[in-house]
mmCIF file of C-alpha atoms and ligand atoms in Angstrom:
data_model
loop_
_atom_site.group_PDB
_atom_site.id
_atom_site.type_symbol
_atom_site.label_atom_id
_atom_site.label_comp_id
_atom_site.label_asym_id
_atom_site.label_seq_id
_atom_site.Cartn_x
_atom_site.Cartn_y
_atom_site.Cartn_z
ATOM 1 C CA MET T 1 125.353 135.512 -34.465
ATOM 2 C CA LYS T 2 128.535 137.072 -33.097
ATOM 3 C CA ILE T 3 131.582 134.863 -32.555
ATOM 4 C CA GLY T 4 134.492 135.914 -30.374
ATOM 5 C CA VAL T 5 138.078 134.808 -30.943
ATOM 6 C CA LEU T 6 139.959 134.690 -27.653
ATOM 7 C CA ALA T 7 142.716 137.219 -28.226
ATOM 8 C CA LEU T 8 145.172 136.583 -25.402
ATOM 9 C CA GLN T 9 147.856 134.964 -27.580
ATOM 10 C CA GLY T 10 148.063 132.947 -30.792
ATOM 11 C CA ASP T 11 146.777 133.227 -34.355
ATOM 12 C CA VAL T 12 143.723 135.355 -33.670
ATOM 13 C CA ARG T 13 143.579 137.293 -36.952
ATOM 14 C CA GLU T 14 143.556 134.165 -39.099
ATOM 15 C CA HIS T 15 140.503 132.814 -37.228
ATOM 16 C CA ILE T 16 138.697 136.146 -37.556
ATOM 17 C CA ARG T 17 139.317 136.088 -41.298
ATOM 18 C CA SER T 18 138.162 132.448 -41.687
ATOM 19 C CA LEU T 19 134.977 133.136 -39.707
ATOM 20 C CA GLY T 20 134.339 136.321 -41.676
ATOM 21 C CA ASP T 21 134.614 134.268 -44.879
ATOM 22 C CA CYS T 22 131.810 132.066 -43.472
ATOM 23 C CA GLY T 23 129.571 135.136 -43.265
ATOM 24 C CA VAL T 24 129.488 135.634 -39.493
ATOM 25 C CA THR T 25 130.614 138.593 -37.412
ATOM 26 C CA ALA T 26 133.866 137.686 -35.669
ATOM 27 C CA VAL T 27 135.607 139.871 -33.114
ATOM 28 C CA ALA T 28 138.710 139.635 -30.948
ATOM 29 C CA VAL T 29 137.746 139.290 -27.275
ATOM 30 C CA LYS T 30 139.754 139.258 -24.071
ATOM 31 C CA ARG T 31 137.905 141.244 -21.415
ATOM 32 C CA PRO T 32 135.010 139.888 -19.348
ATOM 33 C CA ASP T 33 132.391 142.209 -20.891
ATOM 34 C CA GLU T 34 133.578 141.292 -24.403
ATOM 35 C CA ILE T 35 133.404 137.557 -23.675
ATOM 36 C CA SER T 36 129.969 137.933 -22.087
ATOM 37 C CA ALA T 37 128.700 139.647 -25.247
ATOM 38 C CA VAL T 38 129.448 136.877 -27.788
ATOM 39 C CA ASP T 39 127.290 133.885 -28.750
ATOM 40 C CA ALA T 40 130.227 131.544 -29.352
ATOM 41 C CA LEU T 41 133.995 131.472 -28.863
ATOM 42 C CA VAL T 42 137.035 130.265 -30.804
ATOM 43 C CA ILE T 43 140.189 129.519 -28.830
ATOM 44 C CA PRO T 44 143.137 129.724 -31.237
ATOM 45 C CA GLY T 45 146.400 127.835 -31.478
ATOM 46 C CA GLY T 46 149.371 129.258 -29.652
ATOM 47 C CA GLU T 47 150.685 128.048 -26.331
ATOM 48 C CA SER T 48 148.165 126.500 -23.986
ATOM 49 C CA THR T 49 150.024 127.314 -20.757
ATOM 50 C CA THR T 50 150.446 130.966 -21.792
ATOM 51 C CA ILE T 51 146.805 131.337 -22.814
ATOM 52 C CA ALA T 52 145.674 129.795 -19.506
ATOM 53 C CA LYS T 53 147.898 132.138 -17.478
ATOM 54 C CA LEU T 54 146.748 135.195 -19.430
ATOM 55 C CA ALA T 55 143.118 134.155 -18.967
ATOM 56 C CA ARG T 56 143.766 134.305 -15.209
ATOM 57 C CA THR T 57 145.498 137.690 -15.554
ATOM 58 C CA PHE T 58 142.612 139.153 -17.573
ATOM 59 C CA GLY T 59 140.078 137.750 -15.086
ATOM 60 C CA VAL T 60 138.239 135.637 -17.667
ATOM 61 C CA PHE T 61 139.267 132.111 -16.673
ATOM 62 C CA ASP T 62 136.211 131.305 -14.534
ATOM 63 C CA LEU T 63 133.890 133.220 -16.866
ATOM 64 C CA ILE T 64 134.946 131.010 -19.798
ATOM 65 C CA ILE T 65 134.413 127.890 -17.673
ATOM 66 C CA SER T 66 130.929 129.025 -16.711
ATOM 67 C CA ARG T 67 129.979 129.986 -20.277
ATOM 68 C CA ILE T 68 131.166 126.547 -21.499
ATOM 69 C CA HIS T 69 129.105 124.978 -18.734
ATOM 70 C CA ASP T 70 126.053 127.014 -19.792
ATOM 71 C CA GLY T 71 126.279 125.712 -23.364
ATOM 72 C CA MET T 72 128.186 128.409 -25.274
ATOM 73 C CA PRO T 73 129.564 126.815 -28.472
ATOM 74 C CA VAL T 74 133.367 126.736 -28.414
ATOM 75 C CA TYR T 75 135.876 125.670 -31.042
ATOM 76 C CA GLY T 76 139.436 125.073 -29.843
ATOM 77 C CA SER T 77 142.246 124.572 -32.330
ATOM 78 C CA CYS T 78 145.579 123.036 -31.236
ATOM 79 C CA ALA T 79 146.376 124.880 -27.965
ATOM 80 C CA GLY T 80 142.618 125.571 -27.917
ATOM 81 C CA MET T 81 141.947 121.820 -28.026
ATOM 82 C CA ILE T 82 144.186 121.364 -24.977
ATOM 83 C CA LEU T 83 142.368 124.177 -23.168
ATOM 84 C CA ILE T 84 138.888 122.668 -23.556
ATOM 85 C CA ALA T 85 139.935 119.100 -22.703
ATOM 86 C CA ASN T 86 139.098 117.775 -19.266
ATOM 87 C CA THR T 87 142.453 115.971 -18.920
ATOM 88 C CA VAL T 88 145.884 116.827 -20.328
ATOM 89 C CA LEU T 89 148.899 114.516 -20.437
ATOM 90 C CA ASP T 90 152.464 115.868 -20.629
ATOM 91 C CA ALA T 91 151.182 119.127 -19.160
ATOM 92 C CA ILE T 92 153.557 121.363 -17.266
ATOM 93 C CA GLU T 93 153.177 121.241 -13.500
ATOM 94 C CA GLY T 94 150.052 123.075 -12.403
ATOM 95 C CA GLN T 95 148.800 123.635 -15.980
ATOM 96 C CA GLU T 96 145.131 124.567 -15.922
ATOM 97 C CA THR T 97 142.454 124.056 -18.568
ATOM 98 C CA PHE T 98 138.896 125.327 -18.925
ATOM 99 C CA GLY T 99 137.782 121.768 -19.645
ATOM 100 C CA GLY T 100 134.418 120.836 -21.117
ATOM 101 C CA ILE T 101 135.187 117.975 -23.479
ATOM 102 C CA ASP T 102 135.359 114.579 -21.832
ATOM 103 C CA ALA T 103 138.671 113.658 -23.456
ATOM 104 C CA VAL T 104 142.268 112.961 -22.539
ATOM 105 C CA VAL T 105 144.592 115.007 -24.754
ATOM 106 C CA ARG T 106 148.367 114.582 -24.976
ATOM 107 C CA ARG T 107 150.318 117.818 -25.486
ATOM 108 C CA ASN T 108 153.008 117.945 -28.176
ATOM 109 C CA ALA T 109 152.139 114.317 -28.964
ATOM 110 C CA PHE T 110 153.269 114.366 -32.586
ATOM 111 C CA GLY T 111 156.251 116.508 -31.585
ATOM 112 C CA ARG T 112 158.329 113.553 -30.612
ATOM 113 C CA GLN T 113 158.071 112.275 -34.194
ATOM 114 C CA VAL T 114 157.808 115.437 -36.290
ATOM 115 C CA ASP T 115 157.286 119.006 -35.132
ATOM 116 C CA SER T 116 155.097 120.049 -38.058
ATOM 117 C CA PHE T 117 153.447 118.158 -40.869
ATOM 118 C CA GLU T 118 150.449 118.176 -43.168
ATOM 119 C CA ALA T 119 147.949 115.391 -43.728
ATOM 120 C CA ASP T 120 144.808 114.828 -45.781
ATOM 121 C CA LEU T 121 141.938 114.038 -43.442
ATOM 122 C CA GLN T 122 138.558 112.447 -43.875
ATOM 123 C CA PHE T 123 136.466 114.683 -41.630
ATOM 124 C CA LYS T 124 132.989 113.443 -40.653
ATOM 125 C CA GLY T 125 130.542 116.214 -41.462
ATOM 126 C CA ILE T 126 132.699 117.500 -44.330
ATOM 127 C CA THR T 127 131.717 115.267 -47.180
ATOM 128 C CA ASP T 128 133.528 116.500 -50.284
ATOM 129 C CA ALA T 129 137.322 116.413 -50.836
ATOM 130 C CA PRO T 130 139.614 115.478 -47.904
ATOM 131 C CA PHE T 131 140.723 118.320 -45.651
ATOM 132 C CA ARG T 132 144.418 119.250 -45.902
ATOM 133 C CA ALA T 133 145.380 119.812 -42.273
ATOM 134 C CA ILE T 134 148.448 121.587 -40.866
ATOM 135 C CA PHE T 135 149.805 120.291 -37.555
ATOM 136 C CA ILE T 136 152.287 122.384 -35.514
ATOM 137 C CA ARG T 137 153.565 120.840 -32.267
ATOM 138 C CA ALA T 138 150.116 119.388 -32.127
ATOM 139 C CA PRO T 139 148.341 117.422 -29.435
ATOM 140 C CA TRP T 140 146.441 114.237 -30.171
ATOM 141 C CA VAL T 141 143.500 112.721 -28.361
ATOM 142 C CA GLU T 142 144.412 109.735 -26.281
ATOM 143 C CA SER T 143 140.909 108.683 -25.240
ATOM 144 C CA VAL T 144 137.355 110.008 -25.243
ATOM 145 C CA GLY T 145 134.249 109.564 -23.111
ATOM 146 C CA SER T 146 131.038 108.068 -24.474
ATOM 147 C CA GLU T 147 129.498 111.471 -25.329
ATOM 148 C CA VAL T 148 132.405 112.471 -27.591
ATOM 149 C CA LYS T 149 132.334 111.893 -31.364
ATOM 150 C CA VAL T 150 135.600 111.412 -33.232
ATOM 151 C CA LEU T 151 135.424 113.365 -36.514
ATOM 152 C CA ALA T 152 138.923 112.742 -37.902
ATOM 153 C CA SER T 153 142.051 110.737 -37.043
ATOM 154 C CA VAL T 154 145.698 110.447 -38.085
ATOM 155 C CA ASP T 155 147.318 107.002 -37.746
ATOM 156 C CA GLY T 156 144.572 105.934 -35.370
ATOM 157 C CA HIS T 157 144.889 109.015 -33.143
ATOM 158 C CA PRO T 158 141.801 111.248 -33.048
ATOM 159 C CA VAL T 159 142.634 114.812 -34.143
ATOM 160 C CA ALA T 160 139.116 116.266 -34.389
ATOM 161 C CA ILE T 161 136.437 115.651 -31.776
ATOM 162 C CA ARG T 162 133.053 117.030 -30.842
ATOM 163 C CA GLN T 163 130.942 116.850 -27.727
ATOM 164 C CA GLU T 164 127.634 118.634 -28.295
ATOM 165 C CA HIS T 165 128.479 122.381 -28.340
ATOM 166 C CA LEU T 166 132.245 121.844 -28.163
ATOM 167 C CA LEU T 167 134.539 121.219 -31.143
ATOM 168 C CA ALA T 168 138.293 120.673 -31.013
ATOM 169 C CA THR T 169 140.948 120.025 -33.647
ATOM 170 C CA SER T 170 144.664 119.275 -33.199
ATOM 171 C CA PHE T 171 145.363 121.115 -36.439
ATOM 172 C CA HIS T 172 145.095 124.684 -37.765
ATOM 173 C CA PRO T 173 142.397 125.129 -40.447
ATOM 174 C CA GLU T 174 142.762 128.912 -40.125
ATOM 175 C CA LEU T 175 146.162 128.674 -41.833
ATOM 176 C CA THR T 176 145.003 126.956 -45.016
ATOM 177 C CA GLY T 177 142.387 129.199 -46.614
ATOM 178 C CA ASP T 178 140.039 126.187 -46.575
ATOM 179 C CA ASN T 179 137.150 127.333 -44.397
ATOM 180 C CA ARG T 180 135.211 124.080 -44.203
ATOM 181 C CA VAL T 181 136.029 123.382 -40.533
ATOM 182 C CA HIS T 182 134.981 126.909 -39.549
ATOM 183 C CA ARG T 183 131.859 126.481 -41.636
ATOM 184 C CA TYR T 184 131.153 123.190 -39.826
ATOM 185 C CA PHE T 185 131.523 125.036 -36.515
ATOM 186 C CA VAL T 186 129.216 127.859 -37.600
ATOM 187 C CA ASP T 187 126.603 125.853 -39.506
ATOM 188 C CA SER T 188 126.488 122.670 -37.445
ATOM 189 C CA VAL T 189 127.902 123.174 -33.942
ATOM 190 C CA CYS T 190 126.735 126.769 -33.307
ATOM 191 C CA LYS T 191 123.378 126.574 -35.042
ATOM 192 C CA GLU T 192 122.417 123.244 -33.437
ATOM 193 C CA SER T 193 123.611 124.268 -29.961
ATOM 194 C CA LEU T 194 122.086 127.744 -29.978
ATOM 195 C CA LYS T 195 118.742 126.297 -31.188
ATOM 196 C CA VAL T 196 118.724 123.759 -28.349
ATOM 197 C CA GLY T 197 119.608 126.529 -25.887
ATOM 198 C CA SER T 198 116.703 128.752 -26.926
ATOM 199 C CA ARG T 199 113.978 126.107 -26.649
HETATM 200 N N1 LIG I 201 152.217 122.789 -28.236
HETATM 201 C C1 LIG I 201 151.334 123.872 -27.970
HETATM 202 C C2 LIG I 201 150.758 123.792 -26.561
HETATM 203 O O1 LIG I 201 150.996 122.899 -25.847
HETATM 204 C C3 LIG I 201 150.212 123.938 -28.969
HETATM 205 C C4 LIG I 201 150.775 124.254 -30.352
HETATM 206 C C5 LIG I 201 149.846 125.021 -31.234
HETATM 207 O O2 LIG I 201 148.814 125.561 -30.821
HETATM 208 N N2 LIG I 201 150.244 125.103 -32.482
HETATM 209 O O3 LIG I 201 150.026 124.655 -26.164
#
């Protein structure tokens, strides 16, 4: 299995390292042929409006939408969560997303209280010790559709969600050296989705 990390902007290298630690081949991707060649995609944290604009510039915006639609597993962290949500609140005018997850996500939601913080999360699917999560101008999930599972929350706000082949977290597991969220993406989301796809 080859996983691409969308390398338009954001903390690409950290995701490549975390995925590599999980034993999969991870490569930076930004051109259409590169994105077409991977089995799954990680969209890193960074700035969601910038990543969306660059995806248009590099001619991959519609390709990513169609690959999501065709069942490619995608994990979006922070800005990546915003980019795979169907609806974004507090977006800038005209802000586009790839969509895919039936959720309403509020940009910079924790930012009004604290710009950055850490929290210990109970993450469904990760059963041992709590996950220490780093939030940086993070979004939270305001509401989800019936197909979406909430995997972790902070103060009642969902911060990790999954809809079939799509996983999104408000926080940055790639910055902690704890690879359990990446492992969950590789071992649960990717393996289950790619098996279903090949039936
Ligand atoms: N606030 C950023 C945005 O709206 C996301 C921050 C992040 O990815 N750390 O895109």
